[in-house]
Amino acid sequence: MYTLSQSIRARGNSGEPLPPAFKALEQAGTRFLRGQLSLTVAAGGIGKSAFTLARILKAACPIPTIYFSADSSADIQISRAISILTGTPMAVSTAAVRRNDISPYAGQLDVPVRFDYAASPTIDDIEDTVAAWYELYGEDAHMIVLDNITNIRGGTSANDDDPFGGLESLMDWASDMARTTGAHVAGLHHATGPHNDGGAPIPMSGVKGQITRVPALVLTLHKPDGNTLGVSKVKDRAGRSDPSGQTFVELGFDGDTMQITDTAFSTVTY
């Protein structure tokens, strides 16, 4: 037990923001804090994996990260990373990966991010990998990505019978991991059916399975047009939010080169 004064010693790295990647999100007060769990929600193909990877690779300084990429294979993630870091068209990046010739990009790919590509990892698998990072580097990762949470086998009968069952307890486990390690744990997740076209803002009620109780931060993504990515902050324990999703930041998005930028954004409603 801790008094309020003693609690400063108990917090560790909790509450420290990860280095920012996008000025627009900073201006809107959208920060990824260590020791907390976030959930990024979007329809399929909108770009939640690209947004998350760009947020890591484009950060103001490197973020030591464990990325559990259950939803995307190694070739896709390498191709995305090359394009995000260099602006190379995805068609060119993908061709280089298929030829096993990524040497021209080797310097840019030297980042402190480690990927686990198991398609359906168990909670034990994830905990073993997190522990292995600590053994290797002597400290916990600063960020842990779960992409996406429906691919994680939680070991409960509900999760075996229903692909969206057992996710509430999975959120409790992920939040506990964030507090235990001091990492920011970022879960990626799906929207409900009515929001699967991805063209309009997604409210908090549009999160699949309604699992927004535990995460400290919930973002939803949509594409108002082909060149824009809208980021709605529908829940934020550390700041203002709009559960309707109608208040959002606009980022420039070029799907051909995986470039997510501050060139086109609006934070006026914040």
C-alpha atoms as a printed R data frame, in Angstrom:
    type eleno elety resid chain resno       x       y       z
1   ATOM     1    CA   MET     A     1   0.000   0.000   0.000
2   ATOM     2    CA   TYR     A     2   1.131   3.544  -0.737
3   ATOM     3    CA   THR     A     3   0.183   6.981   0.527
4   ATOM     4    CA   LEU     A     4  -0.374   9.649  -2.110
5   ATOM     5    CA   SER     A     5   3.129  10.980  -1.485
6   ATOM     6    CA   GLN     A     6   4.639   7.507  -1.704
7   ATOM     7    CA   SER     A     7   2.760   6.777  -4.949
8   ATOM     8    CA   ILE     A     8   5.295   8.874  -6.851
9   ATOM     9    CA   ARG     A     9   7.782   6.081  -6.212
10  ATOM    10    CA   ALA     A    10   5.326   3.391  -7.297
11  ATOM    11    CA   ARG     A    11   4.512   4.890 -10.698
12  ATOM    12    CA   GLY     A    12   7.825   3.995 -12.389
13  ATOM    13    CA   ASN     A    13   7.611   5.178 -16.020
14  ATOM    14    CA   SER     A    14   3.823   5.236 -15.998
15  ATOM    15    CA   GLY     A    15   2.354   8.395 -17.497
16  ATOM    16    CA   GLU     A    16   5.400   9.347 -19.567
17  ATOM    17    CA   PRO     A    17   4.355  10.054 -23.178
18  ATOM    18    CA   LEU     A    18   6.035   8.207 -26.012
19  ATOM    19    CA   PRO     A    19   7.898  10.451 -28.473
20  ATOM    20    CA   PRO     A    20   5.351  12.044 -30.827
21  ATOM    21    CA   ALA     A    21   5.155  11.320 -34.538
22  ATOM    22    CA   PHE     A    22   2.430  13.710 -35.716
23  ATOM    23    CA   LYS     A    23   2.103  17.353 -34.672
24  ATOM    24    CA   ALA     A    24  -1.623  17.297 -35.356
25  ATOM    25    CA   LEU     A    25  -2.201  14.611 -32.735
26  ATOM    26    CA   GLU     A    26   0.031  16.480 -30.273
27  ATOM    27    CA   GLN     A    27  -1.996  19.645 -30.780
28  ATOM    28    CA   ALA     A    28  -5.172  17.675 -30.123
29  ATOM    29    CA   GLY     A    29  -3.696  16.275 -26.888
30  ATOM    30    CA   THR     A    30  -3.601  12.723 -28.227
31  ATOM    31    CA   ARG     A    31  -0.639  11.083 -26.503
32  ATOM    32    CA   PHE     A    32   0.377   7.471 -26.036
33  ATOM    33    CA   LEU     A    33   1.363   7.152 -22.372
34  ATOM    34    CA   ARG     A    34   3.584   4.454 -20.909
35  ATOM    35    CA   GLY     A    35   1.914   2.144 -18.429
36  ATOM    36    CA   GLN     A    36  -1.423   2.462 -20.222
37  ATOM    37    CA   LEU     A    37  -3.486   0.465 -22.699
38  ATOM    38    CA   SER     A    38  -4.886   1.981 -25.881
39  ATOM    39    CA   LEU     A    39  -7.226   0.622 -28.521
40  ATOM    40    CA   THR     A    40  -7.137   1.731 -32.175
41  ATOM    41    CA   VAL     A    41 -10.271   0.740 -34.060
42  ATOM    42    CA   ALA     A    42 -11.106   0.843 -37.760
43  ATOM    43    CA   ALA     A    43 -12.810  -1.038 -40.557
44  ATOM    44    CA   GLY     A    44 -10.695  -3.514 -42.481
45  ATOM    45    CA   GLY     A    45  -8.286  -1.944 -44.958
46  ATOM    46    CA   ILE     A    46  -8.555   1.589 -43.583
47  ATOM    47    CA   GLY     A    47  -4.985   1.608 -42.307
48  ATOM    48    CA   LYS     A    48  -4.839   0.929 -38.565
49  ATOM    49    CA   SER     A    49  -1.709  -1.235 -38.964
50  ATOM    50    CA   ALA     A    50  -0.051   1.340 -41.242
51  ATOM    51    CA   PHE     A    51  -0.998   4.134 -38.827
52  ATOM    52    CA   THR     A    52   0.460   2.235 -35.877
53  ATOM    53    CA   LEU     A    53   3.670   1.291 -37.686
54  ATOM    54    CA   ALA     A    54   4.132   4.856 -38.972
55  ATOM    55    CA   ARG     A    55   3.496   6.193 -35.483
56  ATOM    56    CA   ILE     A    56   6.430   4.052 -34.273
57  ATOM    57    CA   LEU     A    57   8.837   4.524 -37.183
58  ATOM    58    CA   LYS     A    58   8.203   8.259 -37.617
59  ATOM    59    CA   ALA     A    59   8.505   9.118 -33.914
60  ATOM    60    CA   ALA     A    60  10.731  12.038 -32.933
61  ATOM    61    CA   CYS     A    61  13.182   9.542 -31.424
62  ATOM    62    CA   PRO     A    62  13.293   5.712 -31.543
63  ATOM    63    CA   ILE     A    63  10.712   3.756 -29.542
64  ATOM    64    CA   PRO     A    64  11.903   0.293 -28.386
65  ATOM    65    CA   THR     A    65   8.916  -1.790 -29.457
66  ATOM    66    CA   ILE     A    66   7.690  -5.380 -29.547
67  ATOM    67    CA   TYR     A    67   5.201  -5.716 -32.406
68  ATOM    68    CA   PHE     A    68   3.003  -8.836 -32.343
69  ATOM    69    CA   SER     A    69   1.970  -8.894 -36.001
70  ATOM    70    CA   ALA     A    70  -0.607 -11.671 -36.053
71  ATOM    71    CA   ASP     A    71  -2.702  -9.936 -38.707
72  ATOM    72    CA   SER     A    72   0.077  -9.059 -41.188
73  ATOM    73    CA   SER     A    73   2.831 -11.328 -42.487
74  ATOM    74    CA   ALA     A    74   6.542 -10.479 -42.574
75  ATOM    75    CA   ASP     A    75   6.595  -9.528 -46.261
76  ATOM    76    CA   ILE     A    76   3.786  -7.016 -45.774
77  ATOM    77    CA   GLN     A    77   5.350  -5.408 -42.713
78  ATOM    78    CA   ILE     A    78   8.804  -5.144 -44.314
79  ATOM    79    CA   SER     A    79   7.290  -3.593 -47.452
80  ATOM    80    CA   ARG     A    80   5.269  -1.126 -45.365
81  ATOM    81    CA   ALA     A    81   8.289  -0.200 -43.263
82  ATOM    82    CA   ILE     A    82  10.452   0.486 -46.326
83  ATOM    83    CA   SER     A    83   7.776   2.731 -47.805
84  ATOM    84    CA   ILE     A    84   7.060   4.526 -44.521
85  ATOM    85    CA   LEU     A    85  10.744   5.211 -43.878
86  ATOM    86    CA   THR     A    86  11.833   6.101 -47.402
87  ATOM    87    CA   GLY     A    87   8.732   7.175 -49.337
88  ATOM    88    CA   THR     A    88   9.308   4.365 -51.832
89  ATOM    89    CA   PRO     A    89   6.101   3.245 -53.601
90  ATOM    90    CA   MET     A    90   4.649   0.073 -52.108
91  ATOM    91    CA   ALA     A    91   4.880  -1.677 -55.475
92  ATOM    92    CA   VAL     A    92   8.647  -1.098 -55.503
93  ATOM    93    CA   SER     A    93   9.075  -2.051 -51.838
94  ATOM    94    CA   THR     A    94   7.070  -5.227 -52.315
95  ATOM    95    CA   ALA     A    95   9.083  -6.215 -55.387
96  ATOM    96    CA   ALA     A    96  12.345  -5.717 -53.479
97  ATOM    97    CA   VAL     A    97  11.100  -7.898 -50.633
98  ATOM    98    CA   ARG     A    98  10.029 -10.645 -53.046
99  ATOM    99    CA   ARG     A    99  13.502 -10.581 -54.627
100 ATOM   100    CA   ASN     A   100  15.072 -10.793 -51.152
101 ATOM   101    CA   ASP     A   101  17.001  -7.652 -52.060
102 ATOM   102    CA   ILE     A   102  16.423  -5.035 -49.386
103 ATOM   103    CA   SER     A   103  20.075  -4.019 -49.040
104 ATOM   104    CA   PRO     A   104  19.431  -0.498 -50.438
105 ATOM   105    CA   TYR     A   105  17.164   0.129 -47.431
106 ATOM   106    CA   ALA     A   106  19.168  -1.670 -44.736
107 ATOM   107    CA   GLY     A   107  20.347   1.528 -43.056
108 ATOM   108    CA   GLN     A   108  16.835   2.883 -42.640
109 ATOM   109    CA   LEU     A   109  15.555  -0.438 -41.296
110 ATOM   110    CA   ASP     A   110  17.971  -0.418 -38.361
111 ATOM   111    CA   VAL     A   111  15.342   0.537 -35.771
112 ATOM   112    CA   PRO     A   112  14.686  -0.857 -32.239
113 ATOM   113    CA   VAL     A   113  11.529  -2.737 -33.237
114 ATOM   114    CA   ARG     A   114  11.198  -6.505 -33.022
115 ATOM   115    CA   PHE     A   115   8.355  -8.427 -34.688
116 ATOM   116    CA   ASP     A   116   6.636 -11.661 -33.719
117 ATOM   117    CA   TYR     A   117   4.663 -13.102 -36.664
118 ATOM   118    CA   ALA     A   118   2.762 -15.911 -34.941
119 ATOM   119    CA   ALA     A   119  -0.722 -15.925 -36.496
120 ATOM   120    CA   SER     A   120  -2.553 -16.801 -33.291
121 ATOM   121    CA   PRO     A   121  -0.279 -16.288 -30.285
122 ATOM   122    CA   THR     A   122  -1.429 -17.283 -26.820
123 ATOM   123    CA   ILE     A   123  -1.160 -15.040 -23.786
124 ATOM   124    CA   ASP     A   124   1.696 -17.271 -22.598
125 ATOM   125    CA   ASP     A   125   3.497 -16.783 -25.940
126 ATOM   126    CA   ILE     A   126   3.268 -13.022 -25.586
127 ATOM   127    CA   GLU     A   127   4.407 -13.027 -21.979
128 ATOM   128    CA   ASP     A   128   7.390 -15.224 -22.885
129 ATOM   129    CA   THR     A   129   8.427 -12.820 -25.645
130 ATOM   130    CA   VAL     A   130   8.058  -9.791 -23.372
131 ATOM   131    CA   ALA     A   131  10.180 -11.561 -20.737
132 ATOM   132    CA   ALA     A   132  12.779 -12.486 -23.384
133 ATOM   133    CA   TRP     A   133  13.097  -8.808 -24.377
134 ATOM   134    CA   TYR     A   134  13.812  -7.937 -20.743
135 ATOM   135    CA   GLU     A   135  16.426 -10.671 -20.479
136 ATOM   136    CA   LEU     A   136  18.103  -9.468 -23.676
137 ATOM   137    CA   TYR     A   137  18.073  -5.715 -23.097
138 ATOM   138    CA   GLY     A   138  17.851  -5.390 -19.311
139 ATOM   139    CA   GLU     A   139  14.685  -3.301 -19.453
140 ATOM   140    CA   ASP     A   140  11.156  -3.666 -20.763
141 ATOM   141    CA   ALA     A   141  10.077  -2.442 -24.171
142 ATOM   142    CA   HIS     A   142   8.564   1.037 -24.221
143 ATOM   143    CA   MET     A   143   5.720  -0.060 -26.499
144 ATOM   144    CA   ILE     A   144   3.977  -3.372 -27.148
145 ATOM   145    CA   VAL     A   145   1.621  -3.695 -30.124
146 ATOM   146    CA   LEU     A   146  -1.093  -6.364 -30.321
147 ATOM   147    CA   ASP     A   147  -2.167  -6.472 -33.984
148 ATOM   148    CA   ASN     A   148  -4.835  -7.432 -33.664
149 ATOM   149    CA   ILE     A   149  -6.436  -8.510 -30.440
150 ATOM   150    CA   THR     A   150  -8.920 -10.935 -31.972
151 ATOM   151    CA   ASN     A   151  -5.982 -13.075 -33.114
152 ATOM   152    CA   ILE     A   152  -4.822 -13.659 -29.541
153 ATOM   153    CA   ARG     A   153  -5.887 -16.924 -27.974
154 ATOM   154    CA   GLY     A   154  -6.860 -16.113 -24.426
155 ATOM   155    CA   GLY     A   155  -7.333 -19.672 -23.260
156 ATOM   156    CA   THR     A   156 -10.992 -19.234 -22.288
157 ATOM   157    CA   SER     A   157 -13.884 -21.302 -23.592
158 ATOM   158    CA   ALA     A   158 -15.675 -18.112 -24.676
159 ATOM   159    CA   ASN     A   159 -12.733 -17.140 -26.853
160 ATOM   160    CA   ASP     A   160 -12.650 -20.606 -28.432
161 ATOM   161    CA   ASP     A   161 -16.355 -20.614 -29.244
162 ATOM   162    CA   ASP     A   162 -16.686 -16.988 -30.311
163 ATOM   163    CA   PRO     A   163 -13.902 -15.028 -32.053
164 ATOM   164    CA   PHE     A   164 -15.083 -11.907 -30.225
165 ATOM   165    CA   GLY     A   165 -15.760 -13.601 -26.907
166 ATOM   166    CA   GLY     A   166 -13.430 -13.241 -23.948
167 ATOM   167    CA   LEU     A   167 -12.074  -9.902 -25.170
168 ATOM   168    CA   GLU     A   168 -13.075  -8.039 -22.017
169 ATOM   169    CA   SER     A   169 -10.828 -10.246 -19.889
170 ATOM   170    CA   LEU     A   170  -8.139  -9.938 -22.564
171 ATOM   171    CA   MET     A   171  -8.281  -6.162 -22.110
172 ATOM   172    CA   ASP     A   172  -7.822  -6.607 -18.347
173 ATOM   173    CA   TRP     A   173  -4.749  -8.757 -19.009
174 ATOM   174    CA   ALA     A   174  -3.291  -6.263 -21.519
175 ATOM   175    CA   SER     A   175  -3.849  -3.367 -19.126
176 ATOM   176    CA   ASP     A   176  -2.106  -5.291 -16.353
177 ATOM   177    CA   MET     A   177   0.827  -5.966 -18.698
178 ATOM   178    CA   ALA     A   178   1.076  -2.233 -19.393
179 ATOM   179    CA   ARG     A   179   1.259  -1.435 -15.695
180 ATOM   180    CA   THR     A   180   3.653  -4.279 -14.928
181 ATOM   181    CA   THR     A   181   6.125  -3.458 -17.711
182 ATOM   182    CA   GLY     A   182   5.663   0.300 -17.911
183 ATOM   183    CA   ALA     A   183   5.145  -0.069 -21.653
184 ATOM   184    CA   HIS     A   184   2.397   1.503 -23.673
185 ATOM   185    CA   VAL     A   185   0.330  -1.455 -24.883
186 ATOM   186    CA   ALA     A   186  -1.466  -0.672 -28.143
187 ATOM   187    CA   GLY     A   187  -4.255  -3.025 -29.192
188 ATOM   188    CA   LEU     A   188  -5.699  -2.931 -32.705
189 ATOM   189    CA   HIS     A   189  -9.316  -3.937 -33.233
190 ATOM   190    CA   HIS     A   190 -12.287  -3.941 -35.606
191 ATOM   191    CA   ALA     A   191 -15.396  -1.795 -35.960
192 ATOM   192    CA   THR     A   192 -18.966  -3.070 -35.967
193 ATOM   193    CA   GLY     A   193 -20.758  -3.894 -39.209
194 ATOM   194    CA   PRO     A   194 -22.490  -0.526 -39.765
195 ATOM   195    CA   HIS     A   195 -19.070   1.181 -39.798
196 ATOM   196    CA   ASN     A   196 -17.267  -1.262 -42.069
197 ATOM   197    CA   ASP     A   197 -17.308   1.044 -45.091
198 ATOM   198    CA   GLY     A   198 -14.750   3.223 -43.281
199 ATOM   199    CA   GLY     A   199 -15.890   6.527 -44.795
200 ATOM   200    CA   ALA     A   200 -17.481   8.153 -41.747
201 ATOM   201    CA   PRO     A   201 -16.289   8.803 -38.180
202 ATOM   202    CA   ILE     A   202 -16.728   5.829 -35.847
203 ATOM   203    CA   PRO     A   203 -18.220   6.538 -32.407
204 ATOM   204    CA   MET     A   204 -17.237   4.661 -29.277
205 ATOM   205    CA   SER     A   205 -20.386   2.553 -29.721
206 ATOM   206    CA   GLY     A   206 -18.931   1.341 -33.044
207 ATOM   207    CA   VAL     A   207 -16.162  -0.668 -31.364
208 ATOM   208    CA   LYS     A   208 -16.611  -4.402 -31.977
209 ATOM   209    CA   GLY     A   209 -17.697  -6.175 -28.799
210 ATOM   210    CA   GLN     A   210 -18.002  -2.905 -26.831
211 ATOM   211    CA   ILE     A   211 -14.661  -3.474 -25.071
212 ATOM   212    CA   THR     A   212 -13.902   0.164 -24.266
213 ATOM   213    CA   ARG     A   213 -14.201  -0.057 -20.467
214 ATOM   214    CA   VAL     A   214 -10.570  -0.903 -19.728
215 ATOM   215    CA   PRO     A   215  -8.401   1.005 -22.271
216 ATOM   216    CA   ALA     A   216  -7.300   4.461 -21.147
217 ATOM   217    CA   LEU     A   217  -7.268   5.716 -24.749
218 ATOM   218    CA   VAL     A   218  -9.547   4.697 -27.631
219 ATOM   219    CA   LEU     A   219  -8.988   5.991 -31.158
220 ATOM   220    CA   THR     A   220 -11.128   5.282 -34.197
221 ATOM   221    CA   LEU     A   221  -9.937   5.772 -37.784
222 ATOM   222    CA   HIS     A   222 -11.811   6.553 -40.967
223 ATOM   223    CA   LYS     A   223 -11.048   7.917 -44.432
224 ATOM   224    CA   PRO     A   224 -13.108  10.978 -45.404
225 ATOM   225    CA   ASP     A   225 -11.444  10.651 -48.828
226 ATOM   226    CA   GLY     A   226  -8.620   8.743 -50.466
227 ATOM   227    CA   ASN     A   227  -5.946  11.199 -49.322
228 ATOM   228    CA   THR     A   228  -7.015  11.755 -45.722
229 ATOM   229    CA   LEU     A   229  -6.991   9.693 -42.533
230 ATOM   230    CA   GLY     A   230  -9.346  10.861 -39.790
231 ATOM   231    CA   VAL     A   231  -8.348  10.072 -36.188
232 ATOM   232    CA   SER     A   232 -11.140  10.391 -33.622
233 ATOM   233    CA   LYS     A   233 -10.325  10.294 -29.913
234 ATOM   234    CA   VAL     A   234 -13.489   8.754 -28.467
235 ATOM   235    CA   LYS     A   235 -12.043   8.053 -25.012
236 ATOM   236    CA   ASP     A   236  -9.110   9.550 -23.126
237 ATOM   237    CA   ARG     A   237  -8.649   9.314 -19.371
238 ATOM   238    CA   ALA     A   238  -5.838  11.878 -19.627
239 ATOM   239    CA   GLY     A   239  -7.672  14.544 -21.614
240 ATOM   240    CA   ARG     A   240 -10.661  15.624 -23.654
241 ATOM   241    CA   SER     A   241 -12.473  13.238 -25.942
242 ATOM   242    CA   ASP     A   242 -15.648  12.995 -27.993
243 ATOM   243    CA   PRO     A   243 -17.452   9.628 -27.811
244 ATOM   244    CA   SER     A   244 -19.435  10.499 -30.941
245 ATOM   245    CA   GLY     A   245 -16.259  10.386 -33.052
246 ATOM   246    CA   GLN     A   246 -17.297  13.571 -34.845
247 ATOM   247    CA   THR     A   247 -14.307  15.480 -33.451
248 ATOM   248    CA   PHE     A   248 -11.261  14.236 -35.302
249 ATOM   249    CA   VAL     A   249  -7.802  15.144 -36.530
250 ATOM   250    CA   GLU     A   250  -7.118  14.903 -40.248
251 ATOM   251    CA   LEU     A   251  -3.760  13.534 -41.407
252 ATOM   252    CA   GLY     A   252  -2.541  13.343 -44.974
253 ATOM   253    CA   PHE     A   253  -2.501   9.774 -46.278
254 ATOM   254    CA   ASP     A   254  -0.804   8.453 -49.405
255 ATOM   255    CA   GLY     A   255  -1.612   4.761 -49.741
256 ATOM   256    CA   ASP     A   256   0.862   4.300 -52.615
257 ATOM   257    CA   THR     A   257   3.850   5.180 -50.426
258 ATOM   258    CA   MET     A   258   2.337   4.590 -46.951
259 ATOM   259    CA   GLN     A   259   3.086   8.198 -46.048
260 ATOM   260    CA   ILE     A   260   0.978   9.566 -43.191
261 ATOM   261    CA   THR     A   261   1.767  13.240 -42.722
262 ATOM   262    CA   ASP     A   262   0.788  16.519 -41.112
263 ATOM   263    CA   THR     A   263   0.412  18.194 -44.497
264 ATOM   264    CA   ALA     A   264  -3.369  18.217 -44.238
265 ATOM   265    CA   PHE     A   265  -4.928  18.318 -40.798
266 ATOM   266    CA   SER     A   266  -7.502  20.132 -38.718
267 ATOM   267    CA   THR     A   267  -7.717  20.394 -34.960
268 ATOM   268    CA   VAL     A   268  -9.980  23.427 -34.773
269 ATOM   269    CA   THR     A   269 -12.747  21.600 -32.928
270 ATOM   270    CA   TYR     A   270 -10.345  20.723 -30.116
